Amino acid sequence: MSILGRFLKSVVEKGSITVTHPDGETEAFGTPTAGYPDVGIRLADKNVVRQILLDPRLGAAETFMDGRLIVEKGDIMQLVQLLRANKPFERGGKLKDPGVLKKMRDHMAGSLDRINLLGRSKSNVAHHYDIGNDLYELFLDEDLQYSCAYWDFDKHGPDMSLEQAQEDKKAHIAAKLDLKAGQRVLDIGCGWGGMALYLHRKTGVEILGITLSEEQLKKARERAEKEGVADKVKFELIDYRDLARREAGAFDRIVSVGMFEHVGTPQFRTFFRSCANLMTDEGVMLLHTIGRMGGPGTTDAFTRKYIFPGGYIPALSETVEASEPYRLIATDVENLRLHYAFTLREWYKRTVQSREKIVALYDERFYRMWIFYLAGATAAFENGGMCNYQIQYSRSRRTLPLTRDYIGETEKNLAG
């Protein structure tokens, strides 16, 4: 049995995988099981195994991107799902304290990448978001929401669309912000402007959206001009730290969706201090972020190198801890457990459908990188330790209603 075979035998129990080696020899592992994929892969050369063993996720990604790890039965989504589903986050067994070496390695891994000083933050954002809007328009919803949607299947049925789920996400967030006409709202990490435009359209608030992406800024401003609201919904290329020095106490509400993952652990306290200083004394903030269901961890090498340099997915513990020194009261915390998995599967489906266009925009290797990224992320939310947190903060304990009933009631009104 090969070294890779011994690894797969220890991992794959449910579902099956067949490996065809460069010399034509095959190995099979696992047992076909309902609900688990059956996949087949072929290794184009003998160095594939060595590359994977040196760094399993990065090695698997790069050999797949190079066309040397070939999925012949199923697809990359099913391959990653098979490996993750056999070792789910919720698995039983005796729990052990991580050893000293692992703790040290986890603490050090990627720490320099996560410092995210002002100059590096902009370059890190550009790496992912300034590759051109054409790509995102191919797989996102019509409003270009590049974050976890909100899937209310009980309300809309099992065939609800991504567009509906993203609309419901915006309503869910708007309800938690408890918005009133005339308020001034800051959108930190505003993307292509969809959230800011929605909040103004539905509630009449004035919005400043900030981003570090040149491409996103251009698109957001174009959309505001097209809707005739550029005087009420403004967008600016500025870092939240610089804005905090310029506009202290200027905002009644702050919303930040899918941006905190780019802040980096050394800047967590700076982020929350800046937010607290930007808000009025009655201010409310809604933070929507990918999070870890376990404790603090590390960013894998593939994600650091190819997808989100400087990125880090925070644990709930370190997020709340970083906010505590600045008198930000965590008034509501919600875990969106599987919502991102449903969102990512829809993005993956649309990406695969747009393969020819994406290859024409970039190349085959980029397309393979992108579907590997989406497949890995999906598996992390379905069986790994990833989730989405929505944390509502308030500067005053008396600002918001005493019960959560207002959230559902406001959502209904926004949908009407």
PDB file of N, CA and C in Angstrom, residues 11 35-37 57 75-91 290-291 293 300 302-303 337-348 370-387:
ATOM      1  N   VAL A  11      -8.639   7.675   6.756  1.00  0.00           N
ATOM      2  CA  VAL A  11      -9.625   8.758   6.718  1.00  0.00           C
ATOM      3  C   VAL A  11     -10.959   8.315   6.161  1.00  0.00           C
ATOM      4  N   GLY A  35     -25.409   9.117   0.973  1.00  0.00           N
ATOM      5  CA  GLY A  35     -25.117  10.447   1.474  1.00  0.00           C
ATOM      6  C   GLY A  35     -23.655  10.840   1.404  1.00  0.00           C
ATOM      7  N   TYR A  36     -22.796   9.904   1.020  1.00  0.00           N
ATOM      8  CA  TYR A  36     -21.369  10.185   0.898  1.00  0.00           C
ATOM      9  C   TYR A  36     -20.937   9.966  -0.550  1.00  0.00           C
ATOM     10  N   PRO A  37     -20.028  10.802  -1.083  1.00  0.00           N
ATOM     11  CA  PRO A  37     -19.636  10.669  -2.489  1.00  0.00           C
ATOM     12  C   PRO A  37     -18.785   9.423  -2.759  1.00  0.00           C
ATOM     13  N   ARG A  57      -3.134  20.417   2.075  1.00  0.00           N
ATOM     14  CA  ARG A  57      -4.097  21.294   1.403  1.00  0.00           C
ATOM     15  C   ARG A  57      -3.446  22.066   0.259  1.00  0.00           C
ATOM     16  N   ASP A  75     -16.408  15.223  -8.926  1.00  0.00           N
ATOM     17  CA  ASP A  75     -15.716  16.482  -9.173  1.00  0.00           C
ATOM     18  C   ASP A  75     -14.967  16.900  -7.917  1.00  0.00           C
ATOM     19  N   ILE A  76     -14.301  18.044  -7.973  1.00  0.00           N
ATOM     20  CA  ILE A  76     -13.478  18.468  -6.838  1.00  0.00           C
ATOM     21  C   ILE A  76     -14.337  18.742  -5.609  1.00  0.00           C
ATOM     22  N   MET A  77     -15.560  19.208  -5.807  1.00  0.00           N
ATOM     23  CA  MET A  77     -16.468  19.424  -4.685  1.00  0.00           C
ATOM     24  C   MET A  77     -16.716  18.106  -3.953  1.00  0.00           C
ATOM     25  N   GLN A  78     -16.971  17.047  -4.692  1.00  0.00           N
ATOM     26  CA  GLN A  78     -17.245  15.747  -4.066  1.00  0.00           C
ATOM     27  C   GLN A  78     -15.999  15.153  -3.419  1.00  0.00           C
ATOM     28  N   LEU A  79     -14.829  15.367  -4.035  1.00  0.00           N
ATOM     29  CA  LEU A  79     -13.594  14.858  -3.442  1.00  0.00           C
ATOM     30  C   LEU A  79     -13.329  15.512  -2.093  1.00  0.00           C
ATOM     31  N   VAL A  80     -13.422  16.819  -2.032  1.00  0.00           N
ATOM     32  CA  VAL A  80     -13.169  17.522  -0.773  1.00  0.00           C
ATOM     33  C   VAL A  80     -14.245  17.177   0.251  1.00  0.00           C
ATOM     34  N   GLN A  81     -15.485  17.077  -0.213  1.00  0.00           N
ATOM     35  CA  GLN A  81     -16.588  16.721   0.689  1.00  0.00           C
ATOM     36  C   GLN A  81     -16.350  15.352   1.309  1.00  0.00           C
ATOM     37  N   LEU A  82     -15.898  14.391   0.502  1.00  0.00           N
ATOM     38  CA  LEU A  82     -15.651  13.032   1.005  1.00  0.00           C
ATOM     39  C   LEU A  82     -14.649  13.049   2.148  1.00  0.00           C
ATOM     40  N   LEU A  83     -13.559  13.776   1.979  1.00  0.00           N
ATOM     41  CA  LEU A  83     -12.512  13.795   3.003  1.00  0.00           C
ATOM     42  C   LEU A  83     -12.980  14.531   4.256  1.00  0.00           C
ATOM     43  N   ARG A  84     -13.692  15.623   4.091  1.00  0.00           N
ATOM     44  CA  ARG A  84     -14.169  16.392   5.243  1.00  0.00           C
ATOM     45  C   ARG A  84     -15.290  15.670   5.988  1.00  0.00           C
ATOM     46  N   ALA A  85     -16.211  15.068   5.239  1.00  0.00           N
ATOM     47  CA  ALA A  85     -17.380  14.444   5.862  1.00  0.00           C
ATOM     48  C   ALA A  85     -17.002  13.248   6.722  1.00  0.00           C
ATOM     49  N   ASN A  86     -15.849  12.628   6.449  1.00  0.00           N
ATOM     50  CA  ASN A  86     -15.408  11.498   7.260  1.00  0.00           C
ATOM     51  C   ASN A  86     -14.726  11.923   8.557  1.00  0.00           C
ATOM     52  N   LYS A  87     -14.411  13.200   8.661  1.00  0.00           N
ATOM     53  CA  LYS A  87     -13.827  13.735   9.900  1.00  0.00           C
ATOM     54  C   LYS A  87     -14.545  15.032  10.278  1.00  0.00           C
ATOM     55  N   PRO A  88     -15.853  14.949  10.572  1.00  0.00           N
ATOM     56  CA  PRO A  88     -16.617  16.176  10.838  1.00  0.00           C
ATOM     57  C   PRO A  88     -16.231  16.824  12.159  1.00  0.00           C
ATOM     58  N   PHE A  89     -16.497  18.105  12.255  1.00  0.00           N
ATOM     59  CA  PHE A  89     -16.221  18.860  13.478  1.00  0.00           C
ATOM     60  C   PHE A  89     -16.957  18.250  14.667  1.00  0.00           C
ATOM     61  N   GLU A  90     -18.167  17.736  14.416  1.00  0.00           N
ATOM     62  CA  GLU A  90     -19.021  17.237  15.501  1.00  0.00           C
ATOM     63  C   GLU A  90     -18.716  15.795  15.899  1.00  0.00           C
ATOM     64  N   ARG A  91     -17.654  15.196  15.347  1.00  0.00           N
ATOM     65  CA  ARG A  91     -17.382  13.778  15.612  1.00  0.00           C
ATOM     66  C   ARG A  91     -17.173  13.534  17.111  1.00  0.00           C
ATOM     67  N   ILE A 290     -17.414  35.559   8.976  1.00  0.00           N
ATOM     68  CA  ILE A 290     -17.123  34.135   9.079  1.00  0.00           C
ATOM     69  C   ILE A 290     -16.419  33.914  10.407  1.00  0.00           C
ATOM     70  N   GLY A 291     -16.698  32.797  11.057  1.00  0.00           N
ATOM     71  CA  GLY A 291     -16.065  32.518  12.341  1.00  0.00           C
ATOM     72  C   GLY A 291     -15.746  31.049  12.507  1.00  0.00           C
ATOM     73  N   MET A 293     -16.019  27.717  14.984  1.00  0.00           N
ATOM     74  CA  MET A 293     -16.838  27.193  16.076  1.00  0.00           C
ATOM     75  C   MET A 293     -15.980  26.649  17.205  1.00  0.00           C
ATOM     76  N   ASP A 300      -4.855  28.347   6.538  1.00  0.00           N
ATOM     77  CA  ASP A 300      -4.077  27.353   5.805  1.00  0.00           C
ATOM     78  C   ASP A 300      -3.262  28.010   4.700  1.00  0.00           C
ATOM     79  N   PHE A 302      -2.834  27.362   1.488  1.00  0.00           N
ATOM     80  CA  PHE A 302      -3.487  27.632   0.200  1.00  0.00           C
ATOM     81  C   PHE A 302      -4.238  28.955   0.241  1.00  0.00           C
ATOM     82  N   THR A 303      -5.020  29.151   1.284  1.00  0.00           N
ATOM     83  CA  THR A 303      -5.807  30.380   1.401  1.00  0.00           C
ATOM     84  C   THR A 303      -4.895  31.589   1.535  1.00  0.00           C
ATOM     85  N   ARG A 337     -25.305  28.644  10.970  1.00  0.00           N
ATOM     86  CA  ARG A 337     -24.495  27.422  10.924  1.00  0.00           C
ATOM     87  C   ARG A 337     -24.274  26.886   9.521  1.00  0.00           C
ATOM     88  N   LEU A 338     -25.347  26.678   8.776  1.00  0.00           N
ATOM     89  CA  LEU A 338     -25.229  26.067   7.447  1.00  0.00           C
ATOM     90  C   LEU A 338     -25.541  27.034   6.308  1.00  0.00           C
ATOM     91  N   HIS A 339     -25.850  28.268   6.634  1.00  0.00           N
ATOM     92  CA  HIS A 339     -26.271  29.215   5.600  1.00  0.00           C
ATOM     93  C   HIS A 339     -25.184  29.450   4.553  1.00  0.00           C
ATOM     94  N   TYR A 340     -23.926  29.505   4.997  1.00  0.00           N
ATOM     95  CA  TYR A 340     -22.856  29.753   4.020  1.00  0.00           C
ATOM     96  C   TYR A 340     -22.617  28.536   3.133  1.00  0.00           C
ATOM     97  N   ALA A 341     -22.850  27.354   3.656  1.00  0.00           N
ATOM     98  CA  ALA A 341     -22.694  26.154   2.833  1.00  0.00           C
ATOM     99  C   ALA A 341     -23.668  26.183   1.656  1.00  0.00           C
ATOM    100  N   PHE A 342     -24.921  26.546   1.923  1.00  0.00           N
ATOM    101  CA  PHE A 342     -25.901  26.663   0.840  1.00  0.00           C
ATOM    102  C   PHE A 342     -25.489  27.754  -0.161  1.00  0.00           C
ATOM    103  N   THR A 343     -24.974  28.851   0.364  1.00  0.00           N
ATOM    104  CA  THR A 343     -24.535  29.955  -0.499  1.00  0.00           C
ATOM    105  C   THR A 343     -23.382  29.514  -1.393  1.00  0.00           C
ATOM    106  N   LEU A 344     -22.394  28.865  -0.810  1.00  0.00           N
ATOM    107  CA  LEU A 344     -21.210  28.445  -1.556  1.00  0.00           C
ATOM    108  C   LEU A 344     -21.539  27.399  -2.614  1.00  0.00           C
ATOM    109  N   ARG A 345     -22.456  26.517  -2.309  1.00  0.00           N
ATOM    110  CA  ARG A 345     -22.844  25.529  -3.320  1.00  0.00           C
ATOM    111  C   ARG A 345     -23.483  26.210  -4.535  1.00  0.00           C
ATOM    112  N   GLU A 346     -24.232  27.256  -4.299  1.00  0.00           N
ATOM    113  CA  GLU A 346     -24.815  27.987  -5.416  1.00  0.00           C
ATOM    114  C   GLU A 346     -23.737  28.724  -6.203  1.00  0.00           C
ATOM    115  N   TRP A 347     -22.772  29.325  -5.511  1.00  0.00           N
ATOM    116  CA  TRP A 347     -21.656  29.985  -6.194  1.00  0.00           C
ATOM    117  C   TRP A 347     -20.849  28.974  -7.016  1.00  0.00           C
ATOM    118  N   TYR A 348     -20.615  27.801  -6.434  1.00  0.00           N
ATOM    119  CA  TYR A 348     -19.858  26.767  -7.138  1.00  0.00           C
ATOM    120  C   TYR A 348     -20.591  26.345  -8.415  1.00  0.00           C
ATOM    121  N   TRP A 370     -10.088  28.508  -8.466  1.00  0.00           N
ATOM    122  CA  TRP A 370     -11.323  29.080  -7.932  1.00  0.00           C
ATOM    123  C   TRP A 370     -12.299  27.992  -7.481  1.00  0.00           C
ATOM    124  N   ILE A 371     -12.452  26.948  -8.254  1.00  0.00           N
ATOM    125  CA  ILE A 371     -13.389  25.900  -7.831  1.00  0.00           C
ATOM    126  C   ILE A 371     -12.826  25.110  -6.651  1.00  0.00           C
ATOM    127  N   PHE A 372     -11.494  25.002  -6.555  1.00  0.00           N
ATOM    128  CA  PHE A 372     -10.907  24.357  -5.370  1.00  0.00           C
ATOM    129  C   PHE A 372     -11.213  25.195  -4.131  1.00  0.00           C
ATOM    130  N   TYR A 373     -11.067  26.497  -4.252  1.00  0.00           N
ATOM    131  CA  TYR A 373     -11.378  27.416  -3.145  1.00  0.00           C
ATOM    132  C   TYR A 373     -12.838  27.276  -2.712  1.00  0.00           C
ATOM    133  N   LEU A 374     -13.765  27.299  -3.654  1.00  0.00           N
ATOM    134  CA  LEU A 374     -15.182  27.205  -3.317  1.00  0.00           C
ATOM    135  C   LEU A 374     -15.536  25.836  -2.746  1.00  0.00           C
ATOM    136  N   ALA A 375     -14.920  24.782  -3.287  1.00  0.00           N
ATOM    137  CA  ALA A 375     -15.181  23.427  -2.781  1.00  0.00           C
ATOM    138  C   ALA A 375     -14.668  23.272  -1.356  1.00  0.00           C
ATOM    139  N   GLY A 376     -13.455  23.767  -1.106  1.00  0.00           N
ATOM    140  CA  GLY A 376     -12.893  23.668   0.236  1.00  0.00           C
ATOM    141  C   GLY A 376     -13.693  24.459   1.247  1.00  0.00           C
ATOM    142  N   ALA A 377     -14.126  25.644   0.849  1.00  0.00           N
ATOM    143  CA  ALA A 377     -14.928  26.469   1.753  1.00  0.00           C
ATOM    144  C   ALA A 377     -16.259  25.804   2.063  1.00  0.00           C
ATOM    145  N   THR A 378     -16.888  25.229   1.049  1.00  0.00           N
ATOM    146  CA  THR A 378     -18.168  24.543   1.269  1.00  0.00           C
ATOM    147  C   THR A 378     -18.015  23.417   2.277  1.00  0.00           C
ATOM    148  N   ALA A 379     -16.985  22.609   2.097  1.00  0.00           N
ATOM    149  CA  ALA A 379     -16.753  21.486   3.014  1.00  0.00           C
ATOM    150  C   ALA A 379     -16.495  21.979   4.434  1.00  0.00           C
ATOM    151  N   ALA A 380     -15.807  23.104   4.553  1.00  0.00           N
ATOM    152  CA  ALA A 380     -15.515  23.643   5.882  1.00  0.00           C
ATOM    153  C   ALA A 380     -16.786  24.063   6.615  1.00  0.00           C
ATOM    154  N   PHE A 381     -17.780  24.558   5.866  1.00  0.00           N
ATOM    155  CA  PHE A 381     -19.035  24.972   6.490  1.00  0.00           C
ATOM    156  C   PHE A 381     -20.003  23.808   6.681  1.00  0.00           C
ATOM    157  N   GLU A 382     -19.881  22.772   5.879  1.00  0.00           N
ATOM    158  CA  GLU A 382     -20.769  21.617   6.020  1.00  0.00           C
ATOM    159  C   GLU A 382     -20.280  20.634   7.075  1.00  0.00           C
ATOM    160  N   ASN A 383     -18.974  20.446   7.171  1.00  0.00           N
ATOM    161  CA  ASN A 383     -18.443  19.437   8.091  1.00  0.00           C
ATOM    162  C   ASN A 383     -17.261  19.900   8.926  1.00  0.00           C
ATOM    163  N   GLY A 384     -16.653  21.028   8.569  1.00  0.00           N
ATOM    164  CA  GLY A 384     -15.531  21.548   9.329  1.00  0.00           C
ATOM    165  C   GLY A 384     -15.978  22.469  10.445  1.00  0.00           C
ATOM    166  N   GLY A 385     -15.077  23.334  10.875  1.00  0.00           N
ATOM    167  CA  GLY A 385     -15.351  24.186  12.025  1.00  0.00           C
ATOM    168  C   GLY A 385     -15.782  25.592  11.690  1.00  0.00           C
ATOM    169  N   MET A 386     -16.147  25.844  10.431  1.00  0.00           N
ATOM    170  CA  MET A 386     -16.515  27.201  10.022  1.00  0.00           C
ATOM    171  C   MET A 386     -18.021  27.461  10.175  1.00  0.00           C
ATOM    172  N   CYS A 387     -18.356  28.719  10.454  1.00  0.00           N
ATOM    173  CA  CYS A 387     -19.746  29.148  10.535  1.00  0.00           C
ATOM    174  C   CYS A 387     -19.775  30.645  10.234  1.00  0.00           C
TER     175      CYS A 387
END
